[in-house]
mmCIF file of C-alpha atoms in Angstrom:
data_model
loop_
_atom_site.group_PDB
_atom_site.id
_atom_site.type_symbol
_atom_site.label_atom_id
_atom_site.label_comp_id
_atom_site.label_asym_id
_atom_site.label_seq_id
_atom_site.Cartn_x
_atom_site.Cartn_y
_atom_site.Cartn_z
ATOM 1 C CA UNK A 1 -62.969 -41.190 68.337
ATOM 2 C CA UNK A 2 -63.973 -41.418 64.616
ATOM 3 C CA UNK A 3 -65.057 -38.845 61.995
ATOM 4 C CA UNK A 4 -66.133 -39.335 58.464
ATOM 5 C CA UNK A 5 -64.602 -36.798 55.935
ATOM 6 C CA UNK A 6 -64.183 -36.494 51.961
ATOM 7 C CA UNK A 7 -60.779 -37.054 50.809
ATOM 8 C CA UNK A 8 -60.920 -34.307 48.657
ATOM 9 C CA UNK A 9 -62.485 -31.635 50.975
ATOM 10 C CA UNK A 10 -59.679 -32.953 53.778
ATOM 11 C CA UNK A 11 -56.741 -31.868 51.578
ATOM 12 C CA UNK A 12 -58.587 -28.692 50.631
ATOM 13 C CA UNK A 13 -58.629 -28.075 54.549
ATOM 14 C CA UNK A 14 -54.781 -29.255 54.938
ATOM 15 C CA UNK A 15 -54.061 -27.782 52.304
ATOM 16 C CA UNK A 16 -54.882 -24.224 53.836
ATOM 17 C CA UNK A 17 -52.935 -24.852 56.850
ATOM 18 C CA UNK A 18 -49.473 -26.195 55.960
ATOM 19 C CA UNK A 19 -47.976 -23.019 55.065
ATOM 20 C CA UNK A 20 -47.425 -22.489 58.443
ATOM 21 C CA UNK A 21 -45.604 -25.910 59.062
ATOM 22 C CA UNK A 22 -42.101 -24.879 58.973
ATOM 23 C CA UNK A 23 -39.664 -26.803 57.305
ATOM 24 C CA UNK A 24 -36.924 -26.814 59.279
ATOM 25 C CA UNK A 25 -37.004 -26.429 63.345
ATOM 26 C CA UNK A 26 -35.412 -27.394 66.281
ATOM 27 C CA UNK A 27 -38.688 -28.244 67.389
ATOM 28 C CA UNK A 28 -40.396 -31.442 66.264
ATOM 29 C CA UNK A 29 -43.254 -30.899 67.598
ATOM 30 C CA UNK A 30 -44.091 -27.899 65.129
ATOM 31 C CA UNK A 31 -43.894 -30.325 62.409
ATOM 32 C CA UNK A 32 -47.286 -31.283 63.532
ATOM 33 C CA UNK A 33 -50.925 -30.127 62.722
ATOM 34 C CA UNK A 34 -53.093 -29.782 65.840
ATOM 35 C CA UNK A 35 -56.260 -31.438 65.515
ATOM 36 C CA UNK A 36 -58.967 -30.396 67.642
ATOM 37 C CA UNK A 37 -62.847 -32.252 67.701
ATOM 38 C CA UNK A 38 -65.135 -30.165 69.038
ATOM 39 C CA UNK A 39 -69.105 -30.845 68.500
ATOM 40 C CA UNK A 40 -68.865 -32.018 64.796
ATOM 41 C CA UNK A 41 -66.196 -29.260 64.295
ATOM 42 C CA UNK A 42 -62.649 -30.449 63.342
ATOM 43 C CA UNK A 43 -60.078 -27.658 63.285
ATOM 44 C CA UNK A 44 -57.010 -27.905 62.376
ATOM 45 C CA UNK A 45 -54.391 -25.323 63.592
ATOM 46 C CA UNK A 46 -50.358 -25.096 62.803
ATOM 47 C CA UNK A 47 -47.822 -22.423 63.736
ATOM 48 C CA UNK A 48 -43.875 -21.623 63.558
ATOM 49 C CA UNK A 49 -44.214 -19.597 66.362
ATOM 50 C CA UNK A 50 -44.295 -16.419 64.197
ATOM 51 C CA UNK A 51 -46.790 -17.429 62.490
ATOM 52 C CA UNK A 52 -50.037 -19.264 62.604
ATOM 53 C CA UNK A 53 -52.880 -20.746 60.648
ATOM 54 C CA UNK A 54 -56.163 -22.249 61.792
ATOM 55 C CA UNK A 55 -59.684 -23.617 59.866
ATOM 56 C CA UNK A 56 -62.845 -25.718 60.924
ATOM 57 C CA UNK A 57 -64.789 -27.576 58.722
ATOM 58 C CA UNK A 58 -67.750 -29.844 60.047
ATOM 59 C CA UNK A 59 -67.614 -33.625 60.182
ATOM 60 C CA UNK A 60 -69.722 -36.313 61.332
ATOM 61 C CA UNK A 61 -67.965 -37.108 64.717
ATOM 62 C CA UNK A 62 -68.740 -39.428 67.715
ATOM 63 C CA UNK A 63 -66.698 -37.803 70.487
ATOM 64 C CA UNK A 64 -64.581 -35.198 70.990
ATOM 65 C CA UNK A 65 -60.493 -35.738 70.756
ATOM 66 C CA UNK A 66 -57.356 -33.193 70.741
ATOM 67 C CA UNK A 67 -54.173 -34.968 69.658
ATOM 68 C CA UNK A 68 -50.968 -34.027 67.243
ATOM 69 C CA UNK A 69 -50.798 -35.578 64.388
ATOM 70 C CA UNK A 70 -46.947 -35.230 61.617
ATOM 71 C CA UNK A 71 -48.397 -32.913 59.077
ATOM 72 C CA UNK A 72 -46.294 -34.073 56.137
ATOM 73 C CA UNK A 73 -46.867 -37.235 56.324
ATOM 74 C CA UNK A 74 -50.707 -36.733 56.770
ATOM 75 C CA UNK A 75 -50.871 -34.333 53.750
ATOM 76 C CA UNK A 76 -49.217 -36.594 51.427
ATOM 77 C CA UNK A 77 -51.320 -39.219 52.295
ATOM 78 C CA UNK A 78 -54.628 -37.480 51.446
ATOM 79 C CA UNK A 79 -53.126 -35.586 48.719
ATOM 80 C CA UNK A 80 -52.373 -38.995 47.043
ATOM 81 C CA UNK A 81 -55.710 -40.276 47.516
ATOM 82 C CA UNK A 82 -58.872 -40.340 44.693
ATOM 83 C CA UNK A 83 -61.738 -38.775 45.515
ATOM 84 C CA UNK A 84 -63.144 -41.013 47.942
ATOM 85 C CA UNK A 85 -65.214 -41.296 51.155
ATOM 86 C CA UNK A 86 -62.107 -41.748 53.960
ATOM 87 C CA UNK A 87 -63.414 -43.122 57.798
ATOM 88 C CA UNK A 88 -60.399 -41.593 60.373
ATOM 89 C CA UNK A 89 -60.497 -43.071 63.663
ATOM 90 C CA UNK A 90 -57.770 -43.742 66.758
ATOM 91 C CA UNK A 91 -56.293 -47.210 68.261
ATOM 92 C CA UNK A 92 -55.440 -48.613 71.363
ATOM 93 C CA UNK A 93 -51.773 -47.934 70.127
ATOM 94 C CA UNK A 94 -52.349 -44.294 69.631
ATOM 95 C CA UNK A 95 -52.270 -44.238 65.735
ATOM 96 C CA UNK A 96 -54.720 -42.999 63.664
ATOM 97 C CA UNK A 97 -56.529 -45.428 61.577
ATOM 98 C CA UNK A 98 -57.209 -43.742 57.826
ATOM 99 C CA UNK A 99 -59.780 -46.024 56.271
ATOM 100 C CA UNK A 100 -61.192 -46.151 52.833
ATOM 101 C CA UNK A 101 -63.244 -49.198 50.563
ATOM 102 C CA UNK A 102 -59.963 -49.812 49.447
ATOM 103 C CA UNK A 103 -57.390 -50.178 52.146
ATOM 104 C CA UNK A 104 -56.437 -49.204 55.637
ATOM 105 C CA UNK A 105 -53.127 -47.200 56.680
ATOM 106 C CA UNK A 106 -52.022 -45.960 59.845
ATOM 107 C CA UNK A 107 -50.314 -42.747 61.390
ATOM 108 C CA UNK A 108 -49.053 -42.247 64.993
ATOM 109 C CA UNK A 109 -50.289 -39.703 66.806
ATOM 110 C CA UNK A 110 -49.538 -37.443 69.891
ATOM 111 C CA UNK A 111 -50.754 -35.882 72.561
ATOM 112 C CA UNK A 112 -51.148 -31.981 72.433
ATOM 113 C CA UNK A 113 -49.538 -30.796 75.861
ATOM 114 C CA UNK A 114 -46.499 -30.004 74.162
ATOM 115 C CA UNK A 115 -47.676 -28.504 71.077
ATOM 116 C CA UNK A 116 -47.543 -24.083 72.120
ATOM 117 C CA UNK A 117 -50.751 -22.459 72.370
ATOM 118 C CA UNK A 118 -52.081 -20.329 69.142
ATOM 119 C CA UNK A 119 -52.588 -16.733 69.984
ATOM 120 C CA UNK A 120 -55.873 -15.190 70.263
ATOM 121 C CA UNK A 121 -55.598 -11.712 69.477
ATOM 122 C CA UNK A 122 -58.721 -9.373 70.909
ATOM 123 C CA UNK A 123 -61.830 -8.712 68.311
ATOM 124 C CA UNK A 124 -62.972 -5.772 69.829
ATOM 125 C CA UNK A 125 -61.646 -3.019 66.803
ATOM 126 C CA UNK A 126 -62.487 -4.810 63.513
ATOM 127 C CA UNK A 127 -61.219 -3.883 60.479
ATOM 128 C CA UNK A 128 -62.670 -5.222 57.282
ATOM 129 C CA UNK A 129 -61.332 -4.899 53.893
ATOM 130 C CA UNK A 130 -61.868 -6.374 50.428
ATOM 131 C CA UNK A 131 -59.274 -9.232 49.923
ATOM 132 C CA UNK A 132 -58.149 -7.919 46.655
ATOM 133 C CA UNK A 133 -57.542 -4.799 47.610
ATOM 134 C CA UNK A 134 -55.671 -6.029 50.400
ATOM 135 C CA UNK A 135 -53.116 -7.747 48.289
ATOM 136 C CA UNK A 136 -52.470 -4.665 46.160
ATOM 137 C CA UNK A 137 -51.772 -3.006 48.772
ATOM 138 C CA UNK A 138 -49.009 -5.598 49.938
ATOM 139 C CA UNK A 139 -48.053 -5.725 46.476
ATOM 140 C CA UNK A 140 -47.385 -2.727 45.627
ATOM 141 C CA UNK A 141 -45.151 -1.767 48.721
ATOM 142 C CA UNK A 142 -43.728 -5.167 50.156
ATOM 143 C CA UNK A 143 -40.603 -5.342 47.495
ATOM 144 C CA UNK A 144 -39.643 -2.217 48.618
ATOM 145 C CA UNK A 145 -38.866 -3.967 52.471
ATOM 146 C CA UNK A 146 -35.256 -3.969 53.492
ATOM 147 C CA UNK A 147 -33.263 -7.371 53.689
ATOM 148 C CA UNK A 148 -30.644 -6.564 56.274
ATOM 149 C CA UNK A 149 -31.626 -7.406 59.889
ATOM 150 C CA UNK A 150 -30.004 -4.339 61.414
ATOM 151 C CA UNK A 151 -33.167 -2.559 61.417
ATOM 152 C CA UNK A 152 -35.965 -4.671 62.024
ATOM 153 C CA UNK A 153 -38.550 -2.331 61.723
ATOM 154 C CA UNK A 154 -37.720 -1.995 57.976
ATOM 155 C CA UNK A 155 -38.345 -6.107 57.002
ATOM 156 C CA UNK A 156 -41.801 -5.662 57.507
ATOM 157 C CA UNK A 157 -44.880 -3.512 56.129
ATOM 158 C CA UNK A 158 -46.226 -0.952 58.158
ATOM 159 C CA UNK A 159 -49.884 -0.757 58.697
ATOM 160 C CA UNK A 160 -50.462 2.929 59.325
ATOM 161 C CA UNK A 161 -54.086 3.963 60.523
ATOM 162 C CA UNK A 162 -54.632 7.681 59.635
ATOM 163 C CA UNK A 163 -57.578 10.106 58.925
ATOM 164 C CA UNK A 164 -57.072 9.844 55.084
ATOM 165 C CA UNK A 165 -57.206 6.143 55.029
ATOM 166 C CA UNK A 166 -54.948 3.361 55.749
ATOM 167 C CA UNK A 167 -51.382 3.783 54.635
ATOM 168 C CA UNK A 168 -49.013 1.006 53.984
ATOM 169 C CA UNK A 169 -45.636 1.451 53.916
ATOM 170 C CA UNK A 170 -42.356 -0.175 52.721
ATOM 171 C CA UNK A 171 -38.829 0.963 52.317
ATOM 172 C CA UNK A 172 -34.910 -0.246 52.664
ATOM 173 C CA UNK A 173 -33.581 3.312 52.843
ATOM 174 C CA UNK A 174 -32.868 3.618 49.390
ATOM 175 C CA UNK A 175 -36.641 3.360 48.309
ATOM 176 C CA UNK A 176 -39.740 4.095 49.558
ATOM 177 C CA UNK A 177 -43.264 3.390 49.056
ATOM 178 C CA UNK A 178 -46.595 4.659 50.253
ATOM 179 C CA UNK A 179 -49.735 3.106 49.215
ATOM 180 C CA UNK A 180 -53.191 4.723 50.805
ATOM 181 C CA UNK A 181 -56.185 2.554 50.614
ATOM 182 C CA UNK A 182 -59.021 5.948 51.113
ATOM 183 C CA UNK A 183 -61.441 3.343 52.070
ATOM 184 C CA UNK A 184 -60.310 2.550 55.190
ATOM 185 C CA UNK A 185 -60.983 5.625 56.776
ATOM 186 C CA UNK A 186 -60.011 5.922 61.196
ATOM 187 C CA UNK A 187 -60.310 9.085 64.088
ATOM 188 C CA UNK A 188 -57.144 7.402 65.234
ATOM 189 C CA UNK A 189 -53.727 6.868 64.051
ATOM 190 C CA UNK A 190 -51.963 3.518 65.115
ATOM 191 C CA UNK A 191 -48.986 1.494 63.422
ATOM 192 C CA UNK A 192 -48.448 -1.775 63.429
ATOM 193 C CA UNK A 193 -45.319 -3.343 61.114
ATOM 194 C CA UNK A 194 -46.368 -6.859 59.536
ATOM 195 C CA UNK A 195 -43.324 -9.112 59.006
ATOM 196 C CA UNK A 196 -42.037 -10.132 55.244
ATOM 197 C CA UNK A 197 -42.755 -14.162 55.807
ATOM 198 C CA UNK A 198 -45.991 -13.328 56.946
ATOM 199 C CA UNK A 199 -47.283 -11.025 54.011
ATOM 200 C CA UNK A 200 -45.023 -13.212 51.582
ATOM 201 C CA UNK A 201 -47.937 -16.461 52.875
ATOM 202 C CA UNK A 202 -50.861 -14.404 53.623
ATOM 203 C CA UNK A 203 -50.876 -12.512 49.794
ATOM 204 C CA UNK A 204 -51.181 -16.265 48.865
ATOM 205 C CA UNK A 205 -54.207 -17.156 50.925
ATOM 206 C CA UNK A 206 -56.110 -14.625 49.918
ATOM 207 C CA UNK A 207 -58.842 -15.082 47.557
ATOM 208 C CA UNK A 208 -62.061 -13.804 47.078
ATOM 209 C CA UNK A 209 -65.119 -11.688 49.508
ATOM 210 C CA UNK A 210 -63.626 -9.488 52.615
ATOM 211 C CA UNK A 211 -60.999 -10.178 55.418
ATOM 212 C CA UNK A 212 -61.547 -9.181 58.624
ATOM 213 C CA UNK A 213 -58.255 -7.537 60.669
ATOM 214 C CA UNK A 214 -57.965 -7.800 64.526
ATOM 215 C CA UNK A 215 -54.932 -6.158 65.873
ATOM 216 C CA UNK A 216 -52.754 -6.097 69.351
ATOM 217 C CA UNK A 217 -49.802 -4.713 70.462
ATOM 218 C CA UNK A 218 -48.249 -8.012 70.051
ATOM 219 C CA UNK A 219 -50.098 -9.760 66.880
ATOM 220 C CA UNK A 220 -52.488 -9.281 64.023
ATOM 221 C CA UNK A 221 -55.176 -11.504 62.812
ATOM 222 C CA UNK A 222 -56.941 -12.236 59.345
ATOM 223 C CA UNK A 223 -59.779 -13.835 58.794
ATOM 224 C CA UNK A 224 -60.729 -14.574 55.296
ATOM 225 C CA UNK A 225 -63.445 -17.083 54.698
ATOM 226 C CA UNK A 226 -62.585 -19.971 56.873
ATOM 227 C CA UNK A 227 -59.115 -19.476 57.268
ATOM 228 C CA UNK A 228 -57.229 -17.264 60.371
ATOM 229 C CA UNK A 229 -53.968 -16.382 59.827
ATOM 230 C CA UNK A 230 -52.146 -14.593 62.814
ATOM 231 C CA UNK A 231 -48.983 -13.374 62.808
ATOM 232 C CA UNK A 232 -46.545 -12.018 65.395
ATOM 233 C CA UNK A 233 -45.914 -8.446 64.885
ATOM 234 C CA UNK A 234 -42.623 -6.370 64.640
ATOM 235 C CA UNK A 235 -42.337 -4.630 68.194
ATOM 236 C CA UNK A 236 -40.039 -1.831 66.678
ATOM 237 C CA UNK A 237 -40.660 2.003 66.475
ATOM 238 C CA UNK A 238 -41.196 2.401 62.317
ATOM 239 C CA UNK A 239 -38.847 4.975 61.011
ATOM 240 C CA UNK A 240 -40.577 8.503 60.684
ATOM 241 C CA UNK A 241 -40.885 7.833 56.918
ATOM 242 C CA UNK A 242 -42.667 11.434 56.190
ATOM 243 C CA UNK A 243 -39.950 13.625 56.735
ATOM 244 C CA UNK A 244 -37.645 12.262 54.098
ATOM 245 C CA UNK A 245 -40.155 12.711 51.540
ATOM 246 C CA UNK A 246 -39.321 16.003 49.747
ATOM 247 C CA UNK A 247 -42.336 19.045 49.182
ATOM 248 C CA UNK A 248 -40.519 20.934 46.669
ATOM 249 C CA UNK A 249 -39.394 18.712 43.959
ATOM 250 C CA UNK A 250 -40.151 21.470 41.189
ATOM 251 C CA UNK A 251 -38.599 19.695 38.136
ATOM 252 C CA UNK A 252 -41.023 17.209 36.190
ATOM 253 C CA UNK A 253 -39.939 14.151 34.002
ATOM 254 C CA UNK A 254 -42.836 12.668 32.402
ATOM 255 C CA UNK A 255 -42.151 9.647 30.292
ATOM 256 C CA UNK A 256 -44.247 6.439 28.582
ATOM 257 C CA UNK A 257 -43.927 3.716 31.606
ATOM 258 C CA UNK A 258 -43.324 0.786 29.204
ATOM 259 C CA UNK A 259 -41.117 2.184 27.006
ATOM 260 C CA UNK A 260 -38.685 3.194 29.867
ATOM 261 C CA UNK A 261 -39.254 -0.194 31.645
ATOM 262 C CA UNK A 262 -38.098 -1.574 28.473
ATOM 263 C CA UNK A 263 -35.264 0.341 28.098
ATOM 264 C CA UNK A 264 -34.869 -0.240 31.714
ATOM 265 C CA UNK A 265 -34.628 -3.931 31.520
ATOM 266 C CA UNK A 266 -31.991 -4.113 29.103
ATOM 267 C CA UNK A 267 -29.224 -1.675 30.802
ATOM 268 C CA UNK A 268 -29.734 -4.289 33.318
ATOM 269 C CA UNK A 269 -27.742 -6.271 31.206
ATOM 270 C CA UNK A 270 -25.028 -3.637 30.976
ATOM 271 C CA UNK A 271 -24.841 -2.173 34.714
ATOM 272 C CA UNK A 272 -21.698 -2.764 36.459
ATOM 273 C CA UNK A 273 -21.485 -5.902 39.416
ATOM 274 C CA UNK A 274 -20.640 -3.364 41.510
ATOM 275 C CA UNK A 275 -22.690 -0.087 40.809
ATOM 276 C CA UNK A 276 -25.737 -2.102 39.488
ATOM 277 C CA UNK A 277 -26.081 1.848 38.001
ATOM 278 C CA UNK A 278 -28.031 3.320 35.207
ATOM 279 C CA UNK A 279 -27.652 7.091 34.314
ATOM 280 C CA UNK A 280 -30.676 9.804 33.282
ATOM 281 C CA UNK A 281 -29.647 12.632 31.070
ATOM 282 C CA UNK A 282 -32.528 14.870 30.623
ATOM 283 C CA UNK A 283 -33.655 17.672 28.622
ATOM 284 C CA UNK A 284 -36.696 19.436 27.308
ATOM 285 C CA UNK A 285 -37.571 16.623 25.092
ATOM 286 C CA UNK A 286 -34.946 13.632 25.367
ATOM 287 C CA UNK A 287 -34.217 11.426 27.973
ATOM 288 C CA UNK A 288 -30.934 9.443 27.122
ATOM 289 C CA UNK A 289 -30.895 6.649 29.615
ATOM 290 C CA UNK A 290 -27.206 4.877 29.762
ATOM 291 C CA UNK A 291 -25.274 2.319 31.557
ATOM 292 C CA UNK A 292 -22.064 0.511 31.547
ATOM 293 C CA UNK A 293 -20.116 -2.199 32.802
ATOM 294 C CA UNK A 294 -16.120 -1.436 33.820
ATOM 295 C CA UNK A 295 -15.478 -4.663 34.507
ATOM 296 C CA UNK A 296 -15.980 -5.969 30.993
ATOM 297 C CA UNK A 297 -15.551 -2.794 28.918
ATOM 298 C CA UNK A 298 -19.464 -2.437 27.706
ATOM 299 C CA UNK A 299 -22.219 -0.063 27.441
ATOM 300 C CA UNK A 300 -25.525 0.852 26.237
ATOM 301 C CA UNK A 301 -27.394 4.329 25.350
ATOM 302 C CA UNK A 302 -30.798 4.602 24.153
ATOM 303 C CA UNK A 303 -32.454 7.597 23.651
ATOM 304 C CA UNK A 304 -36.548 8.116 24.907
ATOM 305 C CA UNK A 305 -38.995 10.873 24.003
ATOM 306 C CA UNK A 306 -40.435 12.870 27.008
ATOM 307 C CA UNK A 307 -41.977 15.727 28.618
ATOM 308 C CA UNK A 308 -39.429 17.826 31.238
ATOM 309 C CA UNK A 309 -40.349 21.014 32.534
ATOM 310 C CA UNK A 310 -36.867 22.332 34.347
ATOM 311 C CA UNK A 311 -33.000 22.798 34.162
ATOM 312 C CA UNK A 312 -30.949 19.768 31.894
ATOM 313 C CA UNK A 313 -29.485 17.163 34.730
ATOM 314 C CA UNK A 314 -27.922 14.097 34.696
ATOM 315 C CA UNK A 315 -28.788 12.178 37.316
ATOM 316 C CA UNK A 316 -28.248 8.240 38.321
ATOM 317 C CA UNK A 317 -30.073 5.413 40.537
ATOM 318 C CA UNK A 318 -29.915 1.289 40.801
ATOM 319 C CA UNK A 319 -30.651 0.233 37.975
ATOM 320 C CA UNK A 320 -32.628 -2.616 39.727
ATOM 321 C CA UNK A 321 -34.685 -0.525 41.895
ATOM 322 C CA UNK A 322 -35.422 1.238 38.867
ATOM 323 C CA UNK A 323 -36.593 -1.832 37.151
ATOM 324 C CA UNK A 324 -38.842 -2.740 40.773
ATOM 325 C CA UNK A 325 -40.277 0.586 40.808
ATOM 326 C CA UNK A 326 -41.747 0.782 36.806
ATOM 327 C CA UNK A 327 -42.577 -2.864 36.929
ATOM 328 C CA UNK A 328 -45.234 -1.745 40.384
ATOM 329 C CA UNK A 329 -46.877 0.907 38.639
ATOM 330 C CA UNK A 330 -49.462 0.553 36.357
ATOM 331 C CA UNK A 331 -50.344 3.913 34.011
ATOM 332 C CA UNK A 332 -49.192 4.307 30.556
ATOM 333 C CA UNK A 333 -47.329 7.513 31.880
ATOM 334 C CA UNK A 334 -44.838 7.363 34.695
ATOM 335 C CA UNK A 335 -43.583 11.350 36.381
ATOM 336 C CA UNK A 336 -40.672 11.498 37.862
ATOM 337 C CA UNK A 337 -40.979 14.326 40.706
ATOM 338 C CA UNK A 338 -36.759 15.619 40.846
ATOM 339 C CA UNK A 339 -35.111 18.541 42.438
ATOM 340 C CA UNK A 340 -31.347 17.951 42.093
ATOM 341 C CA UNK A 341 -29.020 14.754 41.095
ATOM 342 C CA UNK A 342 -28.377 14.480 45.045
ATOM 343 C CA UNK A 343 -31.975 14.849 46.629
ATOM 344 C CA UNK A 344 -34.696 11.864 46.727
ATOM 345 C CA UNK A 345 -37.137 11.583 43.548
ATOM 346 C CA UNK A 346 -40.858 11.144 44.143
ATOM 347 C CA UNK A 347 -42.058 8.181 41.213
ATOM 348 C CA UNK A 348 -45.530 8.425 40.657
ATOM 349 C CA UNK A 349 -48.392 7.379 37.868
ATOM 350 C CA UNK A 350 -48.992 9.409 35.348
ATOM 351 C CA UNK A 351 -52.807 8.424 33.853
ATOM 352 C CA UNK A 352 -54.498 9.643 30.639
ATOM 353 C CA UNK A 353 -57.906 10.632 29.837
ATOM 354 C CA UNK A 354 -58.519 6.789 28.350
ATOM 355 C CA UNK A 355 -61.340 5.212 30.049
ATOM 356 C CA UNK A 356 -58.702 2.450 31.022
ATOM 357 C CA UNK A 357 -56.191 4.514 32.220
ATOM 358 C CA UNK A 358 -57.674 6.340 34.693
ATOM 359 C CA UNK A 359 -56.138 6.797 38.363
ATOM 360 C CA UNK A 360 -58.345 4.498 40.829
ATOM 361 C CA UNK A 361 -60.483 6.701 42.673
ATOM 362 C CA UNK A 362 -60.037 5.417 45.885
ATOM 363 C CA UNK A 363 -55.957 4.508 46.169
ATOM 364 C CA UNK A 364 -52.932 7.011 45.868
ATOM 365 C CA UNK A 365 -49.269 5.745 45.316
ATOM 366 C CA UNK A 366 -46.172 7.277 46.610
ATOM 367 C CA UNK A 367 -42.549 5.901 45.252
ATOM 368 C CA UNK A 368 -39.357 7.263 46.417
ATOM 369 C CA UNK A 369 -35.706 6.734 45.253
ATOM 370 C CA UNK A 370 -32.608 8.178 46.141
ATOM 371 C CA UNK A 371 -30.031 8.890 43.401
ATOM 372 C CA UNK A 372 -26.747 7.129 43.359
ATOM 373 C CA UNK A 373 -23.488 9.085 42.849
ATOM 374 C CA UNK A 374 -22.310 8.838 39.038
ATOM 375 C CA UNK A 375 -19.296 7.419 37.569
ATOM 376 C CA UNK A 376 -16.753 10.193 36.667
#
């Protein structure tokens, strides 16, 4: 078998497939790429077994060949090359022969029984979004995804089909987010819950024109381009995420986003190790946002203009989650939706009349956070 390929366009096709070459396995024969020849087509597939990537470019080929071949190695050898015409072809000694006008080098390579099948996951509901709105969507709700394994539901994004458009959905228990794309409009409702290492590599493949979604019970597939990237799914039952958030929040904070993500930002520097805590005092006009640090005997206060329609409360949340929250949003206002200092707030944009601060048409954001108890 030999193929003819650019250097340049190779790495470009490696390149798009290594992400899902893990690092670190018990299994060697993961740290492969799967090469498959198929009537001019080479495609080149790699998986961790939770995730998988595949693309095809054509090449001028005289036969067809399947065979494993150690991805690092490979990639750093045609990463390192100049832009340069490259001949690959296999040996009697089953290497494979890389071949330019200026030298010769040579890679074993194995056969592909062992390597695990890719999934196929069943095209007959397609989904198609617009690739950038895609990876709003995952970021504006993924930092919200819990950390702790104990619910395994919660480390991954839910993909929620439903009659006003496709909802996706993060949240740790302390915060929540809700981000509806209206475009994506459905007769049905399904869920499916996308893992964290799976957006965390997909949001970076992403680029330009529409991606295609095919979903199973079991595992989702993109297509963007040439690249399919299929992930296993989260087989848990997604917390019913509705029903904590609260209809009668009555009493309405509206403040300048960037001024309080400013102040924001630097009682980060003053909440306690332990309480990570930053305190709201609010009245008609004034918002006094504090926080201090009993360990080491500091403390800040600064004081913010704002709009408040409701009784004076002092109220207090993680300071960090605080900080995640402003920094997701992106209107010059910011309205905080509260009821008491121990119910959940609803965080949501507040836009303007300006031309360029207008709510998107065809989104709508939900944030929740629940307060924190205060330092007496």
């Amino acid at each position: 078998m030999e193929f003819k390929i650019n250097s340049k366009s190779f790495d470009k096709l490696l390149s798009k497939v290594i992400p899902a070459v893990p690092s670190r396995t018990p299994m060697a024969v993961l740290e492969n790429f799967l090469f498959e020849i198929k009537d001019g087509l080479l495609t080149v597939c790699a998986t961790d077994l939770e995730i998988s990537l595949r693309s095809s470019q054509n090449v001028a080929a005289d036969s067809n060949a399947k065979m494993v071949v150690p991805a690092k190695l490979l990639h750093d050898i045609i990463r390192a090359l100049p832009d340069i015409q490259l001949s690959v072809a296999t040996d009697s000694n089953s290497r494979l022969k890389l071949t330019t006008d200026k030298g010769v080098y040579h890679i074993s390579y194995f056969s592909p029984e062992d390597f695990p099948e890719i999934p196929t996951v069943s095209r007959d509901k397609e989904i198609v979004i617009a690739s950038d709105d895609l990876k709003r969507a995952f970021d504006k709700t993924s930092f919200a995804m819990s950390k702790e394994d104990m619910r395994p539901a919660m480390t991954g994004t839910l993909l929620e089909f439903a009659k006003d458009g496709l909802r996706f959905v993060a949240t740790d228990g302390h915060r929540l987010v809700k981000y509806v794309n209206k475009l994506i409009l459905t007769d049905y409702t399904e869920q499916y819950i996308i893992p964290e290492r799976a957006i965390s590599v997909l949001s970076k493949l992403l680029g330009g024109g529409d991606v295609k979604i095919y979903l199973s019970k079991t595992h989702a597939s993109f297509i963007s381009g040439d690249i399919e990237f299929i992930t296993r799914l989260i087989g848990e039952k997604y917390p019913a995420y509705n029903s904590v958030i609260p209809l009668e929040n009555e009493n309405l904070l509206t403040v300048d986003r960037s001024e309080l993500l400013s102040t924001v930002k630097r009682m980060l520097i003053f909440s306690s190790g332990t309480s990570k805590q930053v305190k709201f005092s609010i009245s008609s006009n004034n918002l006094e946002v504090s926080s201090e640090n009993i360990d080491t005997g500091s403390n800040a206060v600064e004081t913010i203009k704002c709009d408040y329609s409701g009784e004076a409360m002092d109220i207090g949340f993680n300071t960090a989650y605080v900080n995640d929250i402003l920094s997701h949003l992106d209107s010059s206002k910011v309205v905080f939706k509260l009821h008491s200092p121990t119910k959940a707030c609803i965080i949501e944009s507040g836009y303007t009349d300006n031309n360029s601060d207008k709510a998107p048409e065809n989104e709508e954001v939900t944030m929740l956070l629940m307060p924190v108890r205060l330092n007496n």
